[in-house]
Coordinates of C-alpha atoms and ligand atoms in Angstrom, one line a residue:
M1 CA 19.3 -68.3 11.5
N2 CA 21.7 -65.4 10.9
Q3 CA 23.0 -63.9 14.2
Y4 CA 22.1 -60.3 13.3
V5 CA 18.6 -61.3 12.4
K6 CA 18.3 -63.3 15.6
R7 CA 19.4 -60.4 17.8
V8 CA 17.0 -57.9 16.1
L9 CA 14.2 -60.4 16.4
G10 CA 14.9 -60.8 20.1
E11 CA 14.9 -57.1 20.7
L12 CA 11.8 -56.6 18.6
C13 CA 9.9 -59.3 20.6
A14 CA 11.0 -57.7 23.9
R15 CA 10.0 -54.3 22.8
N16 CA 6.6 -55.0 21.2
Q17 CA 5.2 -57.9 23.3
H18 CA 1.7 -56.3 23.3
E19 CA 1.6 -56.1 19.5
P20 CA 1.0 -59.6 18.2
E21 CA 0.1 -58.8 14.6
Y22 CA 3.1 -56.5 14.2
L23 CA 5.4 -59.2 15.7
Q24 CA 3.9 -61.7 13.2
A25 CA 4.6 -59.6 10.2
A26 CA 8.0 -58.5 11.3
T27 CA 9.0 -62.1 12.3
E28 CA 8.1 -63.4 8.8
M29 CA 10.1 -60.6 7.2
L30 CA 13.1 -61.0 9.4
Q31 CA 13.2 -64.8 9.0
S32 CA 13.1 -64.4 5.2
L33 CA 16.0 -61.9 5.3
S34 CA 18.4 -64.3 7.1
P35 CA 20.2 -65.3 3.8
V36 CA 20.4 -61.7 2.7
M37 CA 22.2 -60.8 6.0
D38 CA 24.6 -63.7 5.5
K39 CA 25.5 -62.3 2.1
H40 CA 25.6 -58.6 3.3
P41 CA 27.3 -58.5 6.7
E42 CA 27.8 -54.7 6.2
Y43 CA 24.1 -54.2 6.7
E44 CA 24.5 -54.8 10.5
Q45 CA 27.0 -51.9 10.7
L46 CA 24.4 -49.7 9.1
G47 CA 21.7 -50.8 11.5
L48 CA 19.4 -51.4 8.5
L49 CA 17.1 -53.9 10.3
E50 CA 16.8 -52.0 13.5
R51 CA 15.8 -49.0 11.5
F52 CA 13.4 -50.9 9.3
V53 CA 11.4 -52.4 12.1
E54 CA 10.8 -49.0 13.7
P55 CA 8.2 -46.9 11.9
E56 CA 9.5 -43.4 11.1
R57 CA 6.5 -41.9 12.8
A58 CA 3.1 -43.0 14.4
I59 CA 0.4 -40.4 14.8
L60 CA -2.5 -41.0 17.2
F61 CA -5.3 -38.6 17.6
R62 CA -8.9 -38.0 19.0
V63 CA -11.8 -38.0 16.5
P64 CA -14.9 -36.4 18.0
W65 CA -18.1 -36.4 16.0
V66 CA -21.9 -36.1 16.7
D67 CA -24.3 -39.0 15.9
D68 CA -27.8 -38.8 14.6
H69 CA -29.2 -38.6 18.2
G70 CA -27.1 -35.6 19.0
H71 CA -24.7 -37.6 21.1
V72 CA -20.9 -36.8 21.0
R73 CA -18.9 -39.9 20.1
V74 CA -15.1 -40.2 20.2
N75 CA -13.0 -42.6 18.2
R76 CA -9.3 -43.0 18.0
G77 CA -7.5 -42.0 14.7
Y78 CA -4.0 -43.2 13.6
R79 CA -1.5 -42.8 10.8
V80 CA 1.6 -44.9 10.8
Q81 CA 4.3 -43.5 8.5
H82 CA 6.5 -46.4 8.2
S83 CA 9.1 -45.6 5.5
S84 CA 9.8 -42.7 3.1
A85 CA 13.0 -44.2 1.7
I86 CA 11.7 -44.6 -1.8
G87 CA 8.8 -42.1 -2.0
P88 CA 6.1 -40.3 -0.1
Y89 CA 4.2 -42.5 2.4
K90 CA 1.4 -44.4 0.7
G91 CA -1.2 -46.8 2.0
G92 CA -4.8 -47.2 2.9
L93 CA -7.0 -46.1 5.8
R94 CA -8.9 -48.9 7.6
L95 CA -12.2 -48.2 9.4
H96 CA -13.1 -51.2 11.6
P97 CA -13.7 -51.7 15.3
S98 CA -10.7 -54.0 15.6
V99 CA -8.2 -51.3 14.4
N100 CA -5.3 -50.7 16.8
L101 CA -1.6 -49.7 16.7
S102 CA -0.4 -53.3 16.3
I103 CA -2.6 -53.9 13.2
L104 CA -1.6 -50.6 11.6
K105 CA 2.1 -51.2 12.3
F106 CA 1.9 -54.6 10.6
L107 CA 0.0 -53.2 7.7
A108 CA 2.4 -50.2 7.3
L109 CA 5.5 -52.5 7.4
E110 CA 4.0 -54.8 4.7
Q111 CA 3.0 -51.8 2.7
T112 CA 6.6 -50.6 2.5
L113 CA 7.7 -53.9 1.1
K114 CA 4.7 -54.1 -1.2
N115 CA 5.1 -50.6 -2.6
S116 CA 8.8 -51.3 -3.2
L117 CA 7.8 -54.4 -5.2
T118 CA 5.6 -52.3 -7.5
G119 CA 8.7 -50.6 -8.9
L120 CA 7.0 -47.3 -8.4
P121 CA 8.3 -44.4 -6.2
I122 CA 6.1 -44.8 -3.2
G123 CA 7.0 -45.3 0.5
G124 CA 4.8 -47.1 3.0
G125 CA 2.2 -46.1 5.5
K126 CA -1.2 -47.1 6.9
G127 CA -3.9 -45.5 9.0
G128 CA -7.4 -45.6 10.1
S129 CA -9.7 -45.7 13.1
D130 CA -11.7 -48.0 15.3
F131 CA -14.8 -46.3 13.9
D132 CA -17.3 -48.8 12.5
P133 CA -19.0 -47.4 9.3
K134 CA -21.5 -50.3 9.4
C135 CA -25.1 -49.3 10.3
K136 CA -24.2 -45.6 10.3
S137 CA -26.1 -43.1 8.3
D138 CA -24.3 -41.3 5.4
R139 CA -24.4 -38.1 7.6
E140 CA -22.7 -39.9 10.5
V141 CA -20.0 -41.3 8.2
M142 CA -19.5 -37.8 6.8
A143 CA -19.3 -36.3 10.3
F144 CA -16.7 -38.8 11.2
C145 CA -14.7 -38.4 8.0
Q146 CA -14.6 -34.6 8.3
S147 CA -13.4 -34.8 11.9
F148 CA -10.8 -37.4 11.1
M149 CA -9.4 -35.3 8.2
T150 CA -9.5 -32.1 10.3
E151 CA -6.6 -33.6 12.3
L152 CA -5.0 -35.8 9.6
Y153 CA -4.7 -33.2 6.9
R154 CA -1.6 -31.5 8.5
H155 CA 0.3 -34.8 8.1
L156 CA -0.6 -35.3 4.4
G157 CA 0.4 -33.9 1.0
A158 CA 0.6 -35.1 -2.5
D159 CA 4.4 -35.4 -2.1
V160 CA 4.3 -36.2 1.7
D161 CA 1.7 -38.9 2.4
V162 CA -1.2 -40.1 0.2
P163 CA -3.8 -42.3 1.9
A164 CA -6.4 -44.5 0.1
G165 CA -9.1 -47.0 0.9
D166 CA -8.9 -50.3 2.8
I167 CA -11.4 -52.3 4.9
G168 CA -14.5 -50.0 5.6
T169 CA -13.1 -47.2 3.5
G170 CA -14.6 -47.1 0.0
A171 CA -15.7 -44.5 -2.5
R172 CA -18.1 -42.8 -0.1
E173 CA -15.6 -42.3 2.7
I174 CA -12.8 -41.2 0.3
G175 CA -15.2 -38.6 -1.1
Y176 CA -16.0 -37.1 2.3
L177 CA -12.3 -37.2 3.3
Y178 CA -11.2 -35.5 0.0
G179 CA -13.9 -32.8 0.4
Q180 CA -12.7 -31.9 3.9
Y181 CA -9.0 -31.8 2.8
K182 CA -9.8 -29.5 0.0
R183 CA -12.0 -27.3 2.3
I184 CA -9.2 -26.9 4.9
T185 CA -6.2 -26.4 2.6
G186 CA -7.9 -24.9 -0.5
E187 CA -5.8 -27.2 -2.7
Y188 CA -7.1 -29.5 -5.4
V189 CA -4.3 -32.1 -5.4
G190 CA -3.9 -35.8 -5.6
V191 CA -3.6 -36.2 -1.8
L192 CA -5.9 -39.3 -1.7
T193 CA -6.3 -42.2 -4.2
G194 CA -9.4 -44.3 -4.9
K195 CA -11.2 -41.0 -5.7
G196 CA -14.4 -40.9 -7.7
L197 CA -14.0 -40.6 -11.5
A198 CA -15.7 -37.2 -11.4
Y199 CA -13.0 -35.6 -9.3
G200 CA -9.6 -37.1 -10.2
G201 CA -10.0 -40.9 -9.7
S202 CA -8.4 -43.4 -12.0
L203 CA -10.3 -45.8 -14.2
A204 CA -9.6 -49.4 -13.1
R205 CA -8.6 -48.5 -9.5
K206 CA -11.7 -50.0 -8.1
E207 CA -11.0 -53.3 -9.9
A208 CA -7.2 -53.2 -9.5
T209 CA -6.5 -55.2 -6.3
G210 CA -8.8 -58.1 -7.3
Y211 CA -7.7 -58.1 -11.0
G212 CA -4.1 -57.8 -10.0
L213 CA -4.4 -60.8 -7.6
C214 CA -5.7 -62.9 -10.5
Y215 CA -2.9 -61.6 -12.8
F216 CA -0.3 -62.6 -10.2
V217 CA -1.9 -66.0 -9.5
E218 CA -2.2 -66.6 -13.3
Q219 CA 1.6 -66.1 -13.6
M220 CA 2.3 -68.4 -10.7
L221 CA 0.0 -71.1 -12.1
A222 CA 1.5 -70.7 -15.6
A223 CA 5.0 -71.2 -14.2
H224 CA 3.8 -74.6 -13.1
G225 CA 1.9 -75.5 -16.3
K226 CA -1.5 -74.7 -14.8
G227 CA -4.2 -72.0 -15.3
F228 CA -7.6 -70.8 -14.0
Q229 CA -9.6 -72.4 -16.7
G230 CA -12.2 -74.8 -15.3
Q231 CA -10.8 -74.6 -11.7
R232 CA -13.0 -74.4 -8.6
V233 CA -12.1 -71.2 -6.7
V234 CA -13.1 -70.2 -3.1
I235 CA -12.9 -66.5 -2.2
S236 CA -13.3 -65.3 1.3
G237 CA -14.9 -61.8 1.8
S238 CA -17.3 -60.0 -0.4
G239 CA -15.8 -56.5 -0.3
N240 CA -13.8 -54.6 -2.9
V241 CA -11.0 -57.1 -3.3
A242 CA -13.1 -60.2 -3.2
V243 CA -15.7 -58.9 -5.7
Y244 CA -13.1 -58.0 -8.4
A245 CA -11.0 -61.1 -7.8
C246 CA -14.2 -63.0 -8.5
E247 CA -14.9 -61.0 -11.6
K248 CA -11.5 -61.6 -13.1
A249 CA -11.2 -65.3 -12.0
Q250 CA -14.6 -65.9 -13.8
A251 CA -13.4 -64.0 -16.8
M252 CA -10.3 -66.3 -16.9
G253 CA -12.6 -69.4 -17.0
A254 CA -12.7 -70.4 -13.3
K255 CA -15.8 -71.4 -11.4
V256 CA -16.1 -69.4 -8.1
I257 CA -18.1 -71.6 -5.8
A258 CA -18.0 -69.8 -2.4
M259 CA -17.8 -66.3 -1.0
S260 CA -18.3 -64.9 2.6
D261 CA -18.6 -61.9 4.9
S262 CA -17.7 -61.8 8.6
C263 CA -21.0 -63.6 9.5
G264 CA -20.9 -66.6 7.2
Y265 CA -20.4 -68.0 3.7
I266 CA -22.4 -68.9 0.7
Y267 CA -21.8 -72.1 -1.3
A268 CA -22.9 -72.0 -4.9
P269 CA -21.9 -75.3 -6.6
E270 CA -23.0 -74.0 -10.0
G271 CA -20.9 -70.9 -9.6
I272 CA -21.5 -67.5 -8.0
D273 CA -23.8 -65.0 -9.7
L274 CA -21.6 -61.9 -9.2
A275 CA -24.2 -59.4 -10.3
V276 CA -26.3 -60.5 -7.2
V277 CA -23.3 -60.1 -4.9
K278 CA -22.5 -56.7 -6.3
Q279 CA -26.1 -55.5 -5.9
L280 CA -26.2 -56.7 -2.3
K281 CA -22.7 -55.4 -1.3
E282 CA -22.1 -52.3 -3.4
V283 CA -25.6 -51.0 -3.8
E284 CA -27.7 -52.2 -0.8
R285 CA -24.9 -52.7 1.8
K286 CA -26.5 -55.9 2.9
R287 CA -25.2 -59.2 4.4
I288 CA -24.2 -62.0 2.1
C289 CA -26.8 -64.3 3.6
H290 CA -29.5 -62.6 1.5
Y291 CA -27.8 -64.1 -1.6
V292 CA -29.6 -67.4 -1.1
E293 CA -33.0 -65.7 -1.2
R294 CA -32.2 -64.5 -4.7
V295 CA -30.3 -67.4 -6.2
P296 CA -31.8 -70.9 -6.1
G297 CA -29.4 -73.8 -5.5
A298 CA -27.1 -71.8 -3.2
T299 CA -26.8 -72.4 0.5
Y300 CA -25.8 -70.2 3.4
H301 CA -23.6 -71.3 6.3
Q302 CA -23.4 -69.2 9.5
D303 CA -19.6 -69.6 10.1
A304 CA -17.3 -67.5 8.1
S305 CA -14.2 -69.7 8.7
G306 CA -16.2 -72.7 7.5
I307 CA -15.5 -71.6 3.9
W308 CA -12.1 -73.3 4.0
Q309 CA -13.8 -76.7 4.4
V310 CA -15.3 -76.3 0.9
P311 CA -13.2 -78.5 -1.4
C312 CA -11.5 -76.4 -4.1
D313 CA -8.5 -76.1 -6.4
I314 CA -7.6 -72.5 -5.7
A315 CA -8.3 -70.4 -2.6
L316 CA -8.2 -66.6 -2.5
P317 CA -8.4 -65.2 1.0
C318 CA -9.6 -61.6 0.5
A319 CA -11.2 -60.6 3.9
T320 CA -8.7 -59.8 6.7
Q321 CA -5.6 -60.8 8.7
N322 CA -5.3 -64.3 10.2
E323 CA -8.6 -65.5 8.7
L324 CA -6.8 -68.7 7.5
D325 CA -5.3 -70.6 10.4
L326 CA -3.6 -74.0 10.6
D327 CA -6.9 -76.0 10.7
A328 CA -8.1 -74.1 7.7
A329 CA -4.8 -74.8 5.9
K330 CA -5.1 -78.5 6.7
A331 CA -8.7 -78.6 5.4
L332 CA -7.7 -76.9 2.2
V333 CA -4.9 -79.4 1.5
Q334 CA -7.3 -82.3 2.3
G335 CA -9.9 -80.8 0.0
G336 CA -7.4 -80.8 -2.9
C337 CA -6.4 -77.2 -3.0
Y338 CA -3.1 -76.7 -4.8
A339 CA -2.8 -72.9 -4.9
V340 CA -3.5 -70.0 -2.5
G341 CA -3.4 -66.4 -3.4
E342 CA -3.6 -63.8 -0.7
G343 CA -5.8 -60.9 -1.7
A344 CA -6.0 -59.6 1.9
N345 CA -3.0 -58.5 3.9
M346 CA -1.6 -61.4 6.0
P347 CA -4.7 -63.5 5.8
A348 CA -2.7 -66.7 6.6
T349 CA -1.2 -67.3 10.0
L350 CA 2.5 -68.2 10.1
E351 CA 1.6 -71.8 10.9
A352 CA -0.9 -72.0 8.1
T353 CA 1.6 -70.6 5.6
E354 CA 4.3 -73.1 6.7
H355 CA 1.8 -76.0 6.4
L356 CA 0.7 -74.9 2.9
L357 CA 4.3 -74.5 1.7
A358 CA 5.3 -77.8 3.3
S359 CA 2.4 -79.5 1.5
G360 CA 3.6 -78.3 -1.9
V361 CA 0.8 -75.7 -2.3
L362 CA 1.7 -72.8 -4.5
F363 CA 1.5 -69.8 -2.2
A364 CA 1.2 -66.2 -3.4
P365 CA 1.9 -63.9 -0.5
G366 CA -0.2 -60.8 -0.1
K367 CA 2.5 -58.2 -0.3
A368 CA 3.2 -59.3 -3.8
A369 CA -0.2 -60.7 -4.9
N370 CA -2.4 -57.8 -3.8
A371 CA 0.0 -55.0 -4.8
G372 CA -2.1 -54.2 -7.8
G373 CA -4.3 -51.9 -5.8
V374 CA -1.5 -49.6 -4.5
A375 CA 0.3 -49.8 -7.9
T376 CA -2.9 -48.4 -9.6
S377 CA -3.1 -45.8 -6.8
A378 CA 0.4 -44.7 -7.9
L379 CA -0.9 -44.6 -11.5
E380 CA -3.7 -42.4 -10.2
M381 CA -1.1 -40.1 -8.6
S382 CA 0.8 -39.9 -12.0
Q383 CA -2.4 -39.0 -13.8
N384 CA -3.3 -36.3 -11.2
S385 CA 0.2 -34.8 -11.5
M386 CA 0.0 -34.7 -15.3
R387 CA -3.6 -33.3 -15.2
M388 CA -4.8 -36.1 -17.5
S389 CA -6.4 -39.5 -17.4
W390 CA -5.7 -42.8 -19.1
T391 CA -8.4 -45.1 -20.5
F392 CA -9.5 -48.3 -18.6
D393 CA -7.5 -50.4 -21.0
E394 CA -4.4 -48.3 -20.7
V395 CA -4.4 -48.6 -16.9
D396 CA -5.3 -52.3 -17.0
E397 CA -2.4 -53.0 -19.4
K398 CA 0.0 -51.2 -17.0
L399 CA -1.4 -53.1 -14.1
K400 CA -0.9 -56.4 -15.9
A401 CA 2.7 -55.5 -16.7
I402 CA 3.4 -54.5 -13.1
M403 CA 1.9 -57.8 -11.7
T404 CA 4.0 -59.8 -14.1
D405 CA 7.1 -57.9 -13.1
I406 CA 6.4 -58.5 -9.4
F407 CA 6.0 -62.2 -10.0
Q408 CA 9.3 -62.3 -11.9
K409 CA 11.0 -60.3 -9.1
A410 CA 9.7 -62.6 -6.4
A411 CA 10.5 -65.7 -8.4
K412 CA 14.1 -64.5 -9.1
A413 CA 14.7 -63.6 -5.4
A414 CA 13.2 -67.0 -4.3
Q415 CA 15.6 -68.7 -6.7
E416 CA 18.6 -66.8 -5.3
Y417 CA 17.7 -66.7 -1.6
G418 CA 14.9 -69.1 -0.9
P419 CA 14.9 -72.5 0.6
S420 CA 13.2 -73.5 -2.6
P421 CA 12.6 -71.6 -5.9
D422 CA 8.8 -71.8 -5.3
N423 CA 9.0 -70.0 -2.0
Y424 CA 7.5 -66.6 -3.0
V425 CA 7.2 -65.6 0.6
V426 CA 10.9 -65.3 0.9
G427 CA 11.1 -64.0 -2.7
A428 CA 8.7 -61.2 -2.1
N429 CA 10.2 -60.2 1.3
V430 CA 13.8 -60.2 -0.1
A431 CA 13.0 -58.4 -3.4
G432 CA 10.9 -55.8 -1.6
F433 CA 13.5 -55.2 1.1
L434 CA 16.6 -54.9 -1.1
K435 CA 15.3 -51.8 -3.0
V436 CA 14.4 -50.1 0.3
A437 CA 17.8 -51.1 1.7
D438 CA 19.6 -49.5 -1.2
A439 CA 17.7 -46.3 -0.8
M440 CA 18.4 -46.2 3.0
I441 CA 22.1 -46.8 2.5
A442 CA 22.3 -44.0 -0.2
Q443 CA 20.5 -41.5 2.1
G444 CA 22.6 -42.1 5.2
V445 CA 21.4 -42.6 8.8
C446 CA 18.0 -41.1 8.9
Ligands
NDP501 P1 -13.9 -54.2 2.3 O1 -14.2 -53.4 3.5 O2 -14.4 -53.8 1.0 O3 -14.3 -55.7 2.5 C1 -13.8 -56.5 3.6 C2 -14.5 -57.8 3.5 O4 -13.8 -58.7 4.4 C3 -15.9 -57.8 3.9 O5 -16.6 -58.9 3.2 C4 -15.9 -58.1 5.4 O6 -17.1 -58.6 5.9 C5 -14.7 -59.0 5.5 N1 -14.1 -58.8 6.8 C6 -13.5 -57.7 7.3 N2 -13.1 -57.9 8.5 C7 -13.4 -59.2 8.8 C8 -13.2 -59.9 10.0 N3 -12.6 -59.4 11.1 N4 -13.6 -61.2 10.0 C9 -14.2 -61.7 8.8 N5 -14.4 -61.0 7.7 C10 -14.0 -59.8 7.7 O7 -12.3 -54.3 2.3 P2 -11.3 -54.6 1.1 O8 -11.9 -55.6 0.2 O9 -10.8 -53.4 0.5 O10 -10.1 -55.3 1.9 C11 -10.0 -56.7 2.1 C12 -8.6 -57.1 2.4 O11 -7.7 -56.7 1.3 C13 -7.9 -56.4 3.6 O12 -7.0 -57.2 4.2 C14 -7.2 -55.2 3.0 O13 -6.2 -54.7 3.8 C15 -6.7 -55.9 1.7 N6 -6.3 -55.0 0.6 C16 -7.1 -54.1 0.1 C17 -6.8 -53.3 -0.9 C18 -7.7 -52.3 -1.6 O14 -7.3 -51.7 -2.6 N7 -8.9 -52.2 -1.1 C19 -5.4 -53.4 -1.5 C20 -4.6 -54.5 -1.0 C21 -5.0 -55.2 0.1 P3 -18.1 -57.7 6.7 O15 -18.7 -56.8 5.7 O16 -19.0 -58.7 7.4 O17 -17.3 -57.0 7.7
2IT502 O1 -3.3 -52.7 1.4 C1 -3.2 -51.9 0.4 O2 -2.3 -52.0 -0.4 C2 -4.3 -50.9 0.2 N1 -5.2 -50.9 1.0 C3 -4.2 -50.0 -0.9 C4 -3.4 -48.8 -0.6 C5 -3.3 -47.7 -1.6 O3 -2.7 -46.7 -1.3 O4 -3.9 -47.8 -2.7

């Protein structure tokens, strides 16, 4: 390993021992950048890596709100503004009880590289709270969102920081957040993306991450003489990313045979009926287990991680970080899986990724493969600035072109810097980093 990378990695580990997810993401990135540092020894003089692994700013705040029983509840709110080198901070807000600084720092770092890969002028950030929107009334969610935005608004702006959705933050939450921002500032601007179509949202943003994932995987498969047609696909999760990955994979001719939520998975050997999943998840906000009451022939299994035991050709992890560990990777390989596309952020552990790559599995890393969501958010920002909106097909065409371009960038960088031309993990990290590095060098030490 390059000596500069080794030193920064050592310092990073000593400084962030209590942040395992952040260390995991930063370690993967730094290891990928070793050949770049061999080629560019001048980067050490500029302190590029030391600067890159320290977020520009991390904001932490109290979020008090009143529940339906009149009790005061207090959550913790965060915004990690990782890098503004190539544009305003951009990235989602996660609402989940597991949220902490380590998780948001990892997400913000990945976001900076991902946003760079899109080719659009957006920097990287991520935020959220340990608030759990599950089992809360609409009024409670609104109370939380209004309180959260009452602090966060001062750190945002259409050219400063533009949040969006992520786990637990969907159309309902974005609506409440936007309403409060507008009320406090009096400004009707594109300060959030993923907005409803009635108030500045973009067509195809809802579908963009899942569709974009399939467009990326399609490119990767095509480069190896393969395609989705007739393939058995397993998709973890049943949220925004999973549902629209399923929709596009089916449209491309695949048979999606399993989906999940955090409680368990459904196995549907004849293929998932997506209309039933959408009704359960998007309309009724119910658990995936109810699917089997509505569709004969499907079975429910009360162990979310068991989904990786289902033999398949292509696996699309679309739930959360570290959901696919070494045992899961081994099971996938044994079951005949030859391609994995990360719809979630960092769903595979470092060990799982290594095993999949060593086994010759085609591996599409999340920061490249799931970039379609944020890319379409940037398209929403453009439409808001221009005070106009594009048709669904116009946005979808742009999304397709962006995902194809990201695949080509990752493949080219893998060819130049990777241990193998198929190592898109190295390819995505290097291609994402180089653009940010150029901007940082041009802007001086800041
Ligand atoms: P949603 O909240 O819509 O759905 C999340 C899904 O993942 C649900 O099925 C949920 O199950 C499951 N899940 C969440 N946490 C866990 C956990 N700890 N263990 C097991 N399952 C879990 O979120 P999204 O679909 O938007 O996000 C999914 C992933 O995609 C995340 O990693 C996110 O960062 C990433 N992503 C999202 C983008 C977007 O545009 N939305 C863009 C790029 C990446 P349950 O309901 O039981 O909690
Ligand atoms: O992880 C991600 O890229 C997102 N949650 C989407 C971020 C965005 O700003 O659309």
